[in-house]
Short mmCIF file of C-alpha atoms in Angstrom, two decimals:
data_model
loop_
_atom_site.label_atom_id
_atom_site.label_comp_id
_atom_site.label_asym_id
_atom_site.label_seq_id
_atom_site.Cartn_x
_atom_site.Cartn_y
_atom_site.Cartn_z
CA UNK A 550 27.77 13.75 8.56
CA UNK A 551 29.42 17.77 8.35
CA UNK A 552 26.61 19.58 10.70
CA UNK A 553 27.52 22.80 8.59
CA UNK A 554 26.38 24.03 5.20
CA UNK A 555 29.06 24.67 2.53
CA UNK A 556 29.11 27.85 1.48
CA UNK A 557 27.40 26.77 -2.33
CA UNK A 558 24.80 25.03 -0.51
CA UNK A 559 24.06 28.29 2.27
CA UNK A 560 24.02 30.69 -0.94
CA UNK A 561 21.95 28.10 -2.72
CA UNK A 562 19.40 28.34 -0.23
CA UNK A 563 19.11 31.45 0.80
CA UNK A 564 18.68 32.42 -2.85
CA UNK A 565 15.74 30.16 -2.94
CA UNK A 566 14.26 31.65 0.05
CA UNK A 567 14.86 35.36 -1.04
CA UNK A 568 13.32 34.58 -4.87
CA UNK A 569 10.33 33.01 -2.96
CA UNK A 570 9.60 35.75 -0.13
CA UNK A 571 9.76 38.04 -3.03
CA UNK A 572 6.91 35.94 -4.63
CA UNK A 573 5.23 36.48 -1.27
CA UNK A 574 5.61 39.20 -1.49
CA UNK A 575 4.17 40.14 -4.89
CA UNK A 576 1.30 37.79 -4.24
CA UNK A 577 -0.51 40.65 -2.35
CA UNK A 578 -1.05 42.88 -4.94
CA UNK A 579 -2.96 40.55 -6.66
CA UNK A 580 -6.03 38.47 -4.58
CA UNK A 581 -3.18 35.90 -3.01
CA UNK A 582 -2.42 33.72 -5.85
CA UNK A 583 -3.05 30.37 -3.63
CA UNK A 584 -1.15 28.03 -6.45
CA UNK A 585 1.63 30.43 -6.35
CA UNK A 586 1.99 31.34 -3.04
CA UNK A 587 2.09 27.62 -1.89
CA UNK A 588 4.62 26.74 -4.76
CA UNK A 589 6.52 29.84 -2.83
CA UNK A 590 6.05 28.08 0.41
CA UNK A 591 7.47 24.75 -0.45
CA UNK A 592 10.52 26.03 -1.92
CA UNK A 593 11.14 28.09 2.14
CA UNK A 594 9.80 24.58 3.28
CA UNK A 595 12.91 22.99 1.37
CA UNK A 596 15.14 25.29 2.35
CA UNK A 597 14.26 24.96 6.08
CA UNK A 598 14.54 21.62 6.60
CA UNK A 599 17.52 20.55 4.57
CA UNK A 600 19.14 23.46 6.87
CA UNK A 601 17.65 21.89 9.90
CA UNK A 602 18.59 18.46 8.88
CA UNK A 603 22.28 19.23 8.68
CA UNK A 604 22.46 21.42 11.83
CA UNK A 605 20.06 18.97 14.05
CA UNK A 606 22.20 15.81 12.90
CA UNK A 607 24.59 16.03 16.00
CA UNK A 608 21.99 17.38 18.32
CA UNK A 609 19.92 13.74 17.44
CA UNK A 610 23.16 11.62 17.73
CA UNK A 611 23.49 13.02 21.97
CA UNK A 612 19.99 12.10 22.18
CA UNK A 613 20.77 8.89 21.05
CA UNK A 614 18.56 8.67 18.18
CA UNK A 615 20.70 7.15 16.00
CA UNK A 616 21.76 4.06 14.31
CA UNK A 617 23.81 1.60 12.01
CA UNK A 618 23.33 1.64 8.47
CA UNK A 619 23.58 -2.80 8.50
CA UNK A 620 24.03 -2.66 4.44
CA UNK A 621 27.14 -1.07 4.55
CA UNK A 622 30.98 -2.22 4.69
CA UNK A 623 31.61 -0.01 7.67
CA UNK A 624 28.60 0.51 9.52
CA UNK A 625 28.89 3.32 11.24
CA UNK A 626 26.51 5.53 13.11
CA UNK A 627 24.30 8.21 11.66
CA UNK A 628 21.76 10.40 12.92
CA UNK A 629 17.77 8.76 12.97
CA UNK A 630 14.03 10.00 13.18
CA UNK A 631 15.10 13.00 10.86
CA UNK A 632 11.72 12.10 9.26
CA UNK A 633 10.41 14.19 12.52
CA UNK A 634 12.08 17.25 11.63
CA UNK A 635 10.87 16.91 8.22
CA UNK A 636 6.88 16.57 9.26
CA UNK A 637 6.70 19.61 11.72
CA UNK A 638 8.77 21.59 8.84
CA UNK A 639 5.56 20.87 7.01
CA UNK A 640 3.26 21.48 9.67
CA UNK A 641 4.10 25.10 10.03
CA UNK A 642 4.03 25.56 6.09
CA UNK A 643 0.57 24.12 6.14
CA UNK A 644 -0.79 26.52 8.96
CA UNK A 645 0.91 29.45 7.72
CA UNK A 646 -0.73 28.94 4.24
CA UNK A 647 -4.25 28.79 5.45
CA UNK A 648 -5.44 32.32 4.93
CA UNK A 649 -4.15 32.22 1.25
CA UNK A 650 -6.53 29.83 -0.52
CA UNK A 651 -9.06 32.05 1.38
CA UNK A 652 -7.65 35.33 0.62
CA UNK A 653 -10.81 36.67 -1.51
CA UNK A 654 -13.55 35.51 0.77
CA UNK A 655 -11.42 37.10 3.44
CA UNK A 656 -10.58 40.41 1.82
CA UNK A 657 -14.53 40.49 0.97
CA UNK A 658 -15.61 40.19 4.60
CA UNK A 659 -13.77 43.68 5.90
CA UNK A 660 -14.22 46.88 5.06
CA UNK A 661 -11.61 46.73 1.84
CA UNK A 662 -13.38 44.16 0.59
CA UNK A 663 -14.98 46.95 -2.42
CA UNK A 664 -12.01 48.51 -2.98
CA UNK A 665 -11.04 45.12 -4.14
CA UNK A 666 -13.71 44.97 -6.71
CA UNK A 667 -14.62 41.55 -5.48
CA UNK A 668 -18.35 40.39 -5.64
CA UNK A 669 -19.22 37.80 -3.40
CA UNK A 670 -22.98 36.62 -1.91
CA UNK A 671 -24.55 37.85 1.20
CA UNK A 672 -26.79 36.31 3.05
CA UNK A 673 -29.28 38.06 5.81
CA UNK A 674 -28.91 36.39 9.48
CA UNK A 675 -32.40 36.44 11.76
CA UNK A 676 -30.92 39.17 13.62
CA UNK A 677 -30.70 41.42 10.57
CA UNK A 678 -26.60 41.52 10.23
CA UNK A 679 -25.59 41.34 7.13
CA UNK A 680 -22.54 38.49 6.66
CA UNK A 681 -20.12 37.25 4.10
CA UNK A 682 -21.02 33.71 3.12
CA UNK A 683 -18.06 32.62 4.50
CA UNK A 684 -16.47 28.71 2.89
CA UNK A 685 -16.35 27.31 6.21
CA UNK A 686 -16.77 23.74 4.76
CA UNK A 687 -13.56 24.13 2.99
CA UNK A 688 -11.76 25.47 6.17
CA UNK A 689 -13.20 22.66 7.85
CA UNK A 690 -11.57 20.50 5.84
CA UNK A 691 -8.36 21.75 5.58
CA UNK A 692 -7.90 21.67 9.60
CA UNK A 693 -9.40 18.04 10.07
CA UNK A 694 -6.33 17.83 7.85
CA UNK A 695 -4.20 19.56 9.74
CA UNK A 696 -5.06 17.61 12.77
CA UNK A 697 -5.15 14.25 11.35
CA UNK A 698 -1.56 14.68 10.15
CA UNK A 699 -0.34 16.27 13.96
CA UNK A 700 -1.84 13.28 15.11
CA UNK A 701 0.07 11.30 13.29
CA UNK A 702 2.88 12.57 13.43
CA UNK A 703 3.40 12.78 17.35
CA UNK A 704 1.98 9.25 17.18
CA UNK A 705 4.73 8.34 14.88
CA UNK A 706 7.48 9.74 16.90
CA UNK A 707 5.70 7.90 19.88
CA UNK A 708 6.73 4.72 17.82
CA UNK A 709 10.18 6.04 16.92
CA UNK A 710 11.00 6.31 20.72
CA UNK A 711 9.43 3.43 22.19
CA UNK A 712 9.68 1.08 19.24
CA UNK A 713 5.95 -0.11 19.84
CA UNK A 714 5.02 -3.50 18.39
CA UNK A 715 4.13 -4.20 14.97
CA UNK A 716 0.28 -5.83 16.12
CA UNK A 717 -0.16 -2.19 17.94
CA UNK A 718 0.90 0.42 15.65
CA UNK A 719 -1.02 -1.33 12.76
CA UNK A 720 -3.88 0.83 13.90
CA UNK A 721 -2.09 4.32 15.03
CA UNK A 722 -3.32 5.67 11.50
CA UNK A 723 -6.95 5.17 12.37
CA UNK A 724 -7.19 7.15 15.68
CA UNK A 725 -5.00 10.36 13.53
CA UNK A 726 -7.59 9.65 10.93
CA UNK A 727 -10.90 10.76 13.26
CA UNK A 728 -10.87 14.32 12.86
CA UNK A 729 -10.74 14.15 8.62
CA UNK A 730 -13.88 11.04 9.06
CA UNK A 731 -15.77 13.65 11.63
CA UNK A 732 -15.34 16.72 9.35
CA UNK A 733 -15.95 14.16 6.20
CA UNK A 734 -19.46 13.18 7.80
CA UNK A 735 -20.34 16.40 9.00
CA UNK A 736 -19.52 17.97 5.86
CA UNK A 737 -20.02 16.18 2.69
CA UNK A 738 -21.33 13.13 4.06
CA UNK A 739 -21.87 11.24 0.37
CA UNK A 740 -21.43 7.20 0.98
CA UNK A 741 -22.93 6.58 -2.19
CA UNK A 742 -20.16 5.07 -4.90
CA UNK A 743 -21.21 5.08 -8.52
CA UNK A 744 -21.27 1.02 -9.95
CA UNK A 745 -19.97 0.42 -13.64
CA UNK A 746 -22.02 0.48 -16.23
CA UNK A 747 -21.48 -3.55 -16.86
CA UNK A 748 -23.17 -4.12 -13.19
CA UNK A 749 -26.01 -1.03 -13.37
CA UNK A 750 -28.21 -3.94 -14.28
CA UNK A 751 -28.55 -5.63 -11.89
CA UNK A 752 -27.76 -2.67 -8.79
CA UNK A 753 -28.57 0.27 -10.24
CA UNK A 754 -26.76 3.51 -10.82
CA UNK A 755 -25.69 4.04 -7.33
CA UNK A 756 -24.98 2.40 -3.99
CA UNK A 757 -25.36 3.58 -0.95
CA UNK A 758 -22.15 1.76 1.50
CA UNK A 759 -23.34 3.59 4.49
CA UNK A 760 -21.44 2.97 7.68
CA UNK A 761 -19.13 0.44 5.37
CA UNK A 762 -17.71 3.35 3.37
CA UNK A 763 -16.17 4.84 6.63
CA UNK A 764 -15.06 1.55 7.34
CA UNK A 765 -13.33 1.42 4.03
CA UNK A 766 -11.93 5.35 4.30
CA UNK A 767 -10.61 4.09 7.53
CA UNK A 768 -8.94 1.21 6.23
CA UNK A 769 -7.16 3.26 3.22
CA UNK A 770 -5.89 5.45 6.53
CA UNK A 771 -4.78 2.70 7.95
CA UNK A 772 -2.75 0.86 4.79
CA UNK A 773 -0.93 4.37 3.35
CA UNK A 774 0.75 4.74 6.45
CA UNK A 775 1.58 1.36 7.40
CA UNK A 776 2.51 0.60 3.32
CA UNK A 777 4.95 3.08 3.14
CA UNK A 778 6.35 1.20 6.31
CA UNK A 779 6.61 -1.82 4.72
CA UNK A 780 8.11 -1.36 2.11
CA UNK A 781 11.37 -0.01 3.54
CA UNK A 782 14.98 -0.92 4.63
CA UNK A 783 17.48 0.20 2.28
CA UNK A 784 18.68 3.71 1.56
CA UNK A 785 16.26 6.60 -0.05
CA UNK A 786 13.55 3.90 -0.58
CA UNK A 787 11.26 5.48 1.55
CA UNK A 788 11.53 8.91 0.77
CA UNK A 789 12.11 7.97 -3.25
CA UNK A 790 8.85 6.39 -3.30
CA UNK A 791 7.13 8.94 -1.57
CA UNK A 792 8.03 11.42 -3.65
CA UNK A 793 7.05 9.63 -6.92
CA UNK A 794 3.79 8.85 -5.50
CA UNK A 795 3.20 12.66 -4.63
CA UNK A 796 4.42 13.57 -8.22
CA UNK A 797 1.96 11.42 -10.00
CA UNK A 798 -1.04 12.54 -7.25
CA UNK A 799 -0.25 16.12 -8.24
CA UNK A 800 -0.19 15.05 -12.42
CA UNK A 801 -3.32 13.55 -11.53
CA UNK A 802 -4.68 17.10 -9.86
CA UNK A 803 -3.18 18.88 -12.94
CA UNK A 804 -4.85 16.21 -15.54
CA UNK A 805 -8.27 16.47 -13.48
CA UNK A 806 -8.37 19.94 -13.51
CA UNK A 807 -7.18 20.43 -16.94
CA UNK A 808 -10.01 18.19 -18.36
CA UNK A 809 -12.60 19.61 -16.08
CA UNK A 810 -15.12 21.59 -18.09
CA UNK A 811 -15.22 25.67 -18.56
CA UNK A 812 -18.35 26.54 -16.94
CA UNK A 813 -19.48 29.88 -15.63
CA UNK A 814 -19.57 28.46 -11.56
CA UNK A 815 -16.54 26.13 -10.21
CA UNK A 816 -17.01 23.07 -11.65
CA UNK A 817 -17.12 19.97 -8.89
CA UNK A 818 -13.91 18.74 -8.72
CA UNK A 819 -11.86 22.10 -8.99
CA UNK A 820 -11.75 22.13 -4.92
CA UNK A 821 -10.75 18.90 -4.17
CA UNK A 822 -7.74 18.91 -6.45
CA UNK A 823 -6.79 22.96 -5.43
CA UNK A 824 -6.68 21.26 -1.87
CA UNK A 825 -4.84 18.33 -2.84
CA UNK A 826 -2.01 20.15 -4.95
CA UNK A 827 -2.01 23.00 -1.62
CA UNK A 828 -0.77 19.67 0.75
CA UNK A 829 1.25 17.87 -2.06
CA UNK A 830 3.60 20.87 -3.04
CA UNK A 831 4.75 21.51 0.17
CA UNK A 832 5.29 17.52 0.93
CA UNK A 833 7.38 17.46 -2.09
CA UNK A 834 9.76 20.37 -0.64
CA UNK A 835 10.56 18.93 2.55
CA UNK A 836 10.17 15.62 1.30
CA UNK A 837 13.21 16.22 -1.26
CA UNK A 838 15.49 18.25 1.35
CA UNK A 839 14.80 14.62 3.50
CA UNK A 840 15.52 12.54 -0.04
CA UNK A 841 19.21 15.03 -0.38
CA UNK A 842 20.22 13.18 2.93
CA UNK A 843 18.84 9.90 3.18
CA UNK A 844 19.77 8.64 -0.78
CA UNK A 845 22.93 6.34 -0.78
CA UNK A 846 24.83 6.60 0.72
CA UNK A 847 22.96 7.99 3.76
CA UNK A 848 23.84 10.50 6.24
CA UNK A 849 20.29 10.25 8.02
CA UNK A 850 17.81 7.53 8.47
CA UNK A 851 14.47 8.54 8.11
CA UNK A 852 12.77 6.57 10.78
CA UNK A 853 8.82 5.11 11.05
CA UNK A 854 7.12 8.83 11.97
CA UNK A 855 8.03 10.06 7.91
CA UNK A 856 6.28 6.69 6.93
CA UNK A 857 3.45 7.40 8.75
CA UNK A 858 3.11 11.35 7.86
CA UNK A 859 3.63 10.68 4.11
CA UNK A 860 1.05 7.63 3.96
CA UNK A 861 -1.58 9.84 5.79
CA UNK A 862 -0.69 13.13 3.42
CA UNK A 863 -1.96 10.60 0.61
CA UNK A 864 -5.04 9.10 2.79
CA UNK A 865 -6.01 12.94 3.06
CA UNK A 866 -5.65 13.87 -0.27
CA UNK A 867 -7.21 10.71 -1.36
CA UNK A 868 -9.89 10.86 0.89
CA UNK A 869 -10.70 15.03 0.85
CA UNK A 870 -10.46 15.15 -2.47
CA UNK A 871 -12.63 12.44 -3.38
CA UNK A 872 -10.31 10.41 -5.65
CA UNK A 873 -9.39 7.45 -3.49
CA UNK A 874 -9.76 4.66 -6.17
CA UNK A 875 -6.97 6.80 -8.03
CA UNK A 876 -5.34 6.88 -5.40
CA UNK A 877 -5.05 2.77 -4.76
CA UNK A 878 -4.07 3.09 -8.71
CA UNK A 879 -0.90 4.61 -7.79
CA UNK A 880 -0.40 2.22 -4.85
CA UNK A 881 -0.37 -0.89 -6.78
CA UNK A 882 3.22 -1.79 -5.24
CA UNK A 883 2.28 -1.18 -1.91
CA UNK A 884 -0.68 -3.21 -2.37
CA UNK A 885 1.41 -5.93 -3.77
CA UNK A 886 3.74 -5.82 -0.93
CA UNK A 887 1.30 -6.34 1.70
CA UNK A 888 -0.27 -9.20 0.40
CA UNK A 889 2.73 -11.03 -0.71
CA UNK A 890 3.95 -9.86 3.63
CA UNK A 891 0.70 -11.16 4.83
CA UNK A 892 1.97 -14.13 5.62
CA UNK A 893 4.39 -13.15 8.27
CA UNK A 894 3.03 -10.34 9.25
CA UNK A 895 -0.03 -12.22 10.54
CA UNK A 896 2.72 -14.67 11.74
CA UNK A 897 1.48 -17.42 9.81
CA UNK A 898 5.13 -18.22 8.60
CA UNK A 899 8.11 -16.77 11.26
CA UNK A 900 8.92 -13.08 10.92
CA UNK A 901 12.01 -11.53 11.86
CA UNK A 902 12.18 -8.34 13.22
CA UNK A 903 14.09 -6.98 10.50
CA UNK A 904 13.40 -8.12 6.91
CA UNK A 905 16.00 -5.86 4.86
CA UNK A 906 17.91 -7.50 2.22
CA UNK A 907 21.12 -9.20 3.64
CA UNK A 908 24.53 -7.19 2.74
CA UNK A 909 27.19 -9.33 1.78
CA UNK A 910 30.35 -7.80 2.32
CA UNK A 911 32.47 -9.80 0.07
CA UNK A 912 30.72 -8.24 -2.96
CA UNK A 913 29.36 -5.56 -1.77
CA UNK A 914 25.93 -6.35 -2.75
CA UNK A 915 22.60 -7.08 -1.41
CA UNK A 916 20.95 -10.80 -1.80
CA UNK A 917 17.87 -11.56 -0.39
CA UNK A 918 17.27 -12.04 3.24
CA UNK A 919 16.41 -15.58 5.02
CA UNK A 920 14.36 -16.72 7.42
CA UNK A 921 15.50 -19.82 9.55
CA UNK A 922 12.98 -22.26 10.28
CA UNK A 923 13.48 -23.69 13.91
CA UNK A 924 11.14 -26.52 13.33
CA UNK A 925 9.81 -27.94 9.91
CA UNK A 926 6.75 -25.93 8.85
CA UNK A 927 3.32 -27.61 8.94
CA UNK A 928 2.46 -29.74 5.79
CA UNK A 929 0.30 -27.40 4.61
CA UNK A 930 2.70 -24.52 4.69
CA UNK A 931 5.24 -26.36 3.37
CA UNK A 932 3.46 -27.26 0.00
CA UNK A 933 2.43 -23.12 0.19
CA UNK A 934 5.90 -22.03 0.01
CA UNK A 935 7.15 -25.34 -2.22
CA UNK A 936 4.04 -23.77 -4.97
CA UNK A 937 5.46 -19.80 -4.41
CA UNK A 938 9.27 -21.38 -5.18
CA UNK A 939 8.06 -23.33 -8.26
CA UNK A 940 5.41 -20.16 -9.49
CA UNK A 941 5.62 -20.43 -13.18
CA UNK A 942 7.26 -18.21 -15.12
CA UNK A 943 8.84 -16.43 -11.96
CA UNK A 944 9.07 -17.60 -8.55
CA UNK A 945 8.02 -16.10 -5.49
CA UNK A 946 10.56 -17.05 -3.32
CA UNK A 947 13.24 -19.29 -2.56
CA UNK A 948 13.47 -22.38 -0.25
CA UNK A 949 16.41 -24.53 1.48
CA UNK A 950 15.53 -28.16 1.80
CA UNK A 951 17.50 -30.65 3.91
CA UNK A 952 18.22 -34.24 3.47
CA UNK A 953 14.61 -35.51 4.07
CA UNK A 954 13.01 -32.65 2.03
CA UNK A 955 11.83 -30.55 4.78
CA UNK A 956 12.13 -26.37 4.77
CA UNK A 957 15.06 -25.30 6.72
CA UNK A 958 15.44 -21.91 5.11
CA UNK A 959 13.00 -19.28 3.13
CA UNK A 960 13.74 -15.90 1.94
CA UNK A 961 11.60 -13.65 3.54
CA UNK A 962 8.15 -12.33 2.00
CA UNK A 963 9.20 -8.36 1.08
CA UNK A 964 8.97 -6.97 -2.63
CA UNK A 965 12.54 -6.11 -2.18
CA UNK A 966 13.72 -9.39 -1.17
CA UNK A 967 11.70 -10.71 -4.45
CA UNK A 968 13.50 -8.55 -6.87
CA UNK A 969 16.14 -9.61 -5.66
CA UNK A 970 15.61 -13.47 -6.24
CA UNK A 971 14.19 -12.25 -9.54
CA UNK A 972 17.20 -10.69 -10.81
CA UNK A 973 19.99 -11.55 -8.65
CA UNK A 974 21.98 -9.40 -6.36
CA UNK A 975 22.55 -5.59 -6.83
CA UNK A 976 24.14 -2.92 -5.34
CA UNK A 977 21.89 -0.96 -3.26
CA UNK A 978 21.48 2.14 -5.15
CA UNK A 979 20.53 0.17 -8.15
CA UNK A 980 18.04 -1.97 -6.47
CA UNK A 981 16.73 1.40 -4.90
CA UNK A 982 16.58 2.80 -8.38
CA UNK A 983 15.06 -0.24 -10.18
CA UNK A 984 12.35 -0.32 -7.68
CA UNK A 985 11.45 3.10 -8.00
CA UNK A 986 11.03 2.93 -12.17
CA UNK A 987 8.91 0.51 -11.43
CA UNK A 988 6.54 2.40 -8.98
CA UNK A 989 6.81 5.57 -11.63
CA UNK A 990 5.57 2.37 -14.81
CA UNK A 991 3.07 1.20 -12.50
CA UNK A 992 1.76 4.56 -11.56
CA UNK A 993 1.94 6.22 -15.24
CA UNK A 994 -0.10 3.03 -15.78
CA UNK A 995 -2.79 4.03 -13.09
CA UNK A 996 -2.97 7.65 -14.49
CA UNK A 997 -3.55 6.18 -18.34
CA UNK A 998 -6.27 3.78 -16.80
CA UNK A 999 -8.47 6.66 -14.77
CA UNK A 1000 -7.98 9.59 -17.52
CA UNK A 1001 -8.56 7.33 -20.65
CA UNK A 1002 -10.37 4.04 -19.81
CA UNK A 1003 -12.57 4.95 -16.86
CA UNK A 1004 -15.53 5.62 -19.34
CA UNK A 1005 -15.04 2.36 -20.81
CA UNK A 1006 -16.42 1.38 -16.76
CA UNK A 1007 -18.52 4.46 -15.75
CA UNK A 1008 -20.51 6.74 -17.30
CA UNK A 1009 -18.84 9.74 -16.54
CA UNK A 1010 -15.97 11.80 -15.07
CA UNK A 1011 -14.80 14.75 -14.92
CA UNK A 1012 -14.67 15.38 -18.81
CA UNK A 1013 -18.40 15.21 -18.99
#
């Protein structure tokens, strides 16, 4: 990979950057523009880090993080953990944008606060001190953000350098997920989920989950991250699918607050989404300065730390903004994919440490990867995977028998590896590709189902 930018590609981006610190810019006349200014930001967040990308790539290689590229003809050596560079690009966007969605409340706490003709509340302390009601709630929340994610993301790069075991960094997510459950309790606090109308019968209106619905914030911490994971091992998939889950999380913002009602006050769920789109826009700028390098064929790998930071930007954003059932709408894929890897991931059938498609390099394509069974499973297991490899209609995987009819061989349990028996083998661009149509179908599906059915199940949303 060329460590310098071509001239198009330095113009290019410092164009971008100039048009955007002009927006900046311009955003001060006004009362900071928050939507604007962080649109502004992601596009400098873009530019950074495909700059820093290119001109880090030999600095990673000395420091030996790099690796093959195993689905490739020639597998030579590129540059790995880029998906580091990528999260503390974001970082600093995220930090540096927290005075703006707080620009007003700021401006109306000094002394130029009436020359900006901006009313706000005032509340009398015991002392007699007169004080701006300050959102502090909202702050809160956006730096148990911030923390959760540089937890994660030093936690990721933990994993990137000392390649920790699968059984131990199942659970990294939850300990980067504290500070957003502290703030979350402190703050808010509401454990209550609304049942469907079809069950208000026979539980009422409401529910009260308690201690469970931590439990079950928790777990969604603990499956983005590790989902994203899984469901890797060829070029661009990671990043692809990242991005297309971010795009339909920020349609879902834009649907939400487009059906929310005019009111005279804020209505409810105007926050939440403001705060989701202010961490998704910048996520999609570094995100697709990342995607530029790591697509097919690719001139970076990623590595597990981008996993983990992108699955925990959508566990925030889920969580904070208080849509997280819309959230596992848009994650149907992922969800798939780790039940149909349950299996071996709990070791209950052998798992190899790698479970990428196989690259054949007389065709140049990828078939589905195998895993060799030492010993004849159990017969239990063996009439398990016989049922998967006879599924009707399509089957879930394929088995190698010998003479006596025992299991020598079974492809192994990854969504990849199953499109692949389902449709044969493909280059890996176009498998890449496929996949990702697929998460866009499944997700467009998820957005119709919350915006137009959900009052088929509840009572309300945010139309009413």
């Amino acid at each position: 990979m060329t460590t310098a930018l071509n001239r198009v590609e330095a113009w290019s981006l410092l164009a971008l950057s100039a048009a955007c610190v002009g927006i900046l810019a311009n955003t001060f006349h006004g009362d900071g523009e928050p939507l604007i200014t962080s649109l502004a930001f992601s596009g400098i967040a873009f530019a950074f880090t495909f700059s820093l990308i290119r001109w880090l790539g030999e600095t990673f290689m000395k420091a030996n993080l790099k690796g093959r590229d195993m689905s490739k003809l020639n597998r030579i050596e590129i540059p790995e953990n880029m998906g580091a560079v990528c999260a503390v690009v974001y970082l600093l966007t995220v930090i540096i944008f927290i005075p703006f969605p707080f620009y007003k409340d700021i401006v109306a706490a000094t002394s130029g606060g009436g020359s900006r003709e901006i009313e706000v509340e005032r509340q009398p302390m015991e002392t007699g001190r007169i004080l701006h009601r300050f959102p502090h709630n909202k702050l809160a929340s956006y730096l148990s953000a911030i923390l959760s994610l540089q937890s994660v993301v030093l936690l990721g790069i933990g994993d990137d350098l000392f390649d920790i075991r699968w059984r131990h960094k199942l659970f990294i997510p939850a300990f980067a997920s504290i500070p957003m459950l502290v703030v979350y309790f402190v703050d808010y606090g509401v454990t209550n989920v609304v049942v469907p109308v079809q069950l208000e019968e026979y539980l009422g209106k409401m529910v009260d989950l308690g201690w469970l619905y931590y439990a079950y914030m928790a777990a969604i911490s603990i499956f983005c991250p590790n989902s994203i994971n899984i469901l890797a091992g060829i070029n661009g998939i990671e990043v692809s699918q990242s991005l297309v889950i971010s795009v339909l999380l920020l349609a879902n913002d834009i649907l939400s607050l487009y059906a929310a009602p005019d009111t005279p006050t804020p209505h409810p769920a105007t926050d939440p989404h403001l705060f989701s789109i202010y961490l998704l826009l910048p996520f999609i700028g570094v995100s697709a300065a990342l995607w530029w390098h790591n697509w097919y064929p690719a001139k970076v790998f990623v590595g597990d730390t981008y996993c983990y930071f992108a699955g925990m930007v959508f566990a925030i954003v889920g969580i904070l903004g208080h849509f997280s059932k819309t959230l596992l709408l848009l994650l149907i894929p992922q969800i798939f994919n780790f039940i149909y890897s349950a299996p071996q991931l709990f070791k209950l059938i052998p798992c190899p440490r790698h479970r990428l498609p196989r690259f054949n390099a007389r065709t140049g394509l990828l078939e589905p990867s195998v895993t060799q069974w030492q010993q004849p499973p159990s017969r239990v297991v063996a009439c398990l995977l016989k049922l998967l490899a006879n599924f009707p209609l399509l089957p879930l995987l394929k088995v190698v028998e010998n003479d006596k009819g025992e299991i020598i061989e079974s492809t192994n349990f990854t969504i990849l590896n199953l499109w692949l028996v389902w449709f044969g083998p493909k280059r890996e661009d176009r498998l890449a590709i496929e996949l990702l149509a697929m998460q866009a179908l499944c997700g467009i599906l998820g957005l119709f189902v919350r915006h137009k059915l959900a009052l088929w199940v509840f009572r309300q949303d945010n139309r009413s």
